[in-house]
Short mmCIF file of C-alpha atoms in Angstrom, two decimals:
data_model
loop_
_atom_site.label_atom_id
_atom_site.label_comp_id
_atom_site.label_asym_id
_atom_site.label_seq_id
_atom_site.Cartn_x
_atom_site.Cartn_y
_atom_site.Cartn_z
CA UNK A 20 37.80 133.45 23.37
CA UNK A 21 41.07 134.40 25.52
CA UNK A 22 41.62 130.44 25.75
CA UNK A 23 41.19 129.69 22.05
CA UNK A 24 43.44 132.79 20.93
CA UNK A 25 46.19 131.05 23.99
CA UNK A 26 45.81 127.56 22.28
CA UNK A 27 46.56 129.21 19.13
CA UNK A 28 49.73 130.80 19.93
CA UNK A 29 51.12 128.08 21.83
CA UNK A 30 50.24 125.76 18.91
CA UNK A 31 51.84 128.22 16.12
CA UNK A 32 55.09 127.98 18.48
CA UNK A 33 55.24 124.18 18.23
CA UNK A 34 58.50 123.63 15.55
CA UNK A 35 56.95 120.68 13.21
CA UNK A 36 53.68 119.20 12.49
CA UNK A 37 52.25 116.04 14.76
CA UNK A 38 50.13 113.76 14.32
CA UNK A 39 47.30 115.55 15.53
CA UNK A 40 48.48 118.81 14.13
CA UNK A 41 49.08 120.12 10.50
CA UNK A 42 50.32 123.80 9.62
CA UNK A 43 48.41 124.56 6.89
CA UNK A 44 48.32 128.33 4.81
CA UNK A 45 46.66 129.87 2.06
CA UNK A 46 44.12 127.85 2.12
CA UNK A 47 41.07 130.03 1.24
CA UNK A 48 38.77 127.59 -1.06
CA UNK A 49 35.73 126.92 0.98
CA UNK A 50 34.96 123.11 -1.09
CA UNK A 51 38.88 122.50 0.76
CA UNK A 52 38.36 124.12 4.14
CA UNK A 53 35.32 121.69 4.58
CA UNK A 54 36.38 118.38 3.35
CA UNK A 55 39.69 119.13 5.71
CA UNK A 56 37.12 119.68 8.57
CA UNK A 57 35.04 116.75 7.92
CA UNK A 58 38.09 114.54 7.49
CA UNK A 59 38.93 115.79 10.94
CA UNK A 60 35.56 114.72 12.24
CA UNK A 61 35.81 111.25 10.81
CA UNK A 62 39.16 110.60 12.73
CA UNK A 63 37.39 111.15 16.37
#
């Protein structure tokens, strides 16, 4: 857990979004929060 909480941090430091990384916030709705995770699945 100490790793993922490190990864977290240093990602919330980077200044803009990648390619491979999108800031995201208030994003509660569980229908979103799923097709955003399968979406990520489909890109591996």
């Amino acid at each position: 857990m100490e790793h993922f909480n490190t990864l977290i941090t240093v990602l919330c430091k980077l200044p803009d979004e990648t390619g491979w990384l999108e800031f995201m916030h208030n994003n509660d709705e569980p229908h979103m929060i799923v097709e955003d995770i399968s979406a990520l699945d489909n890109n591996r």
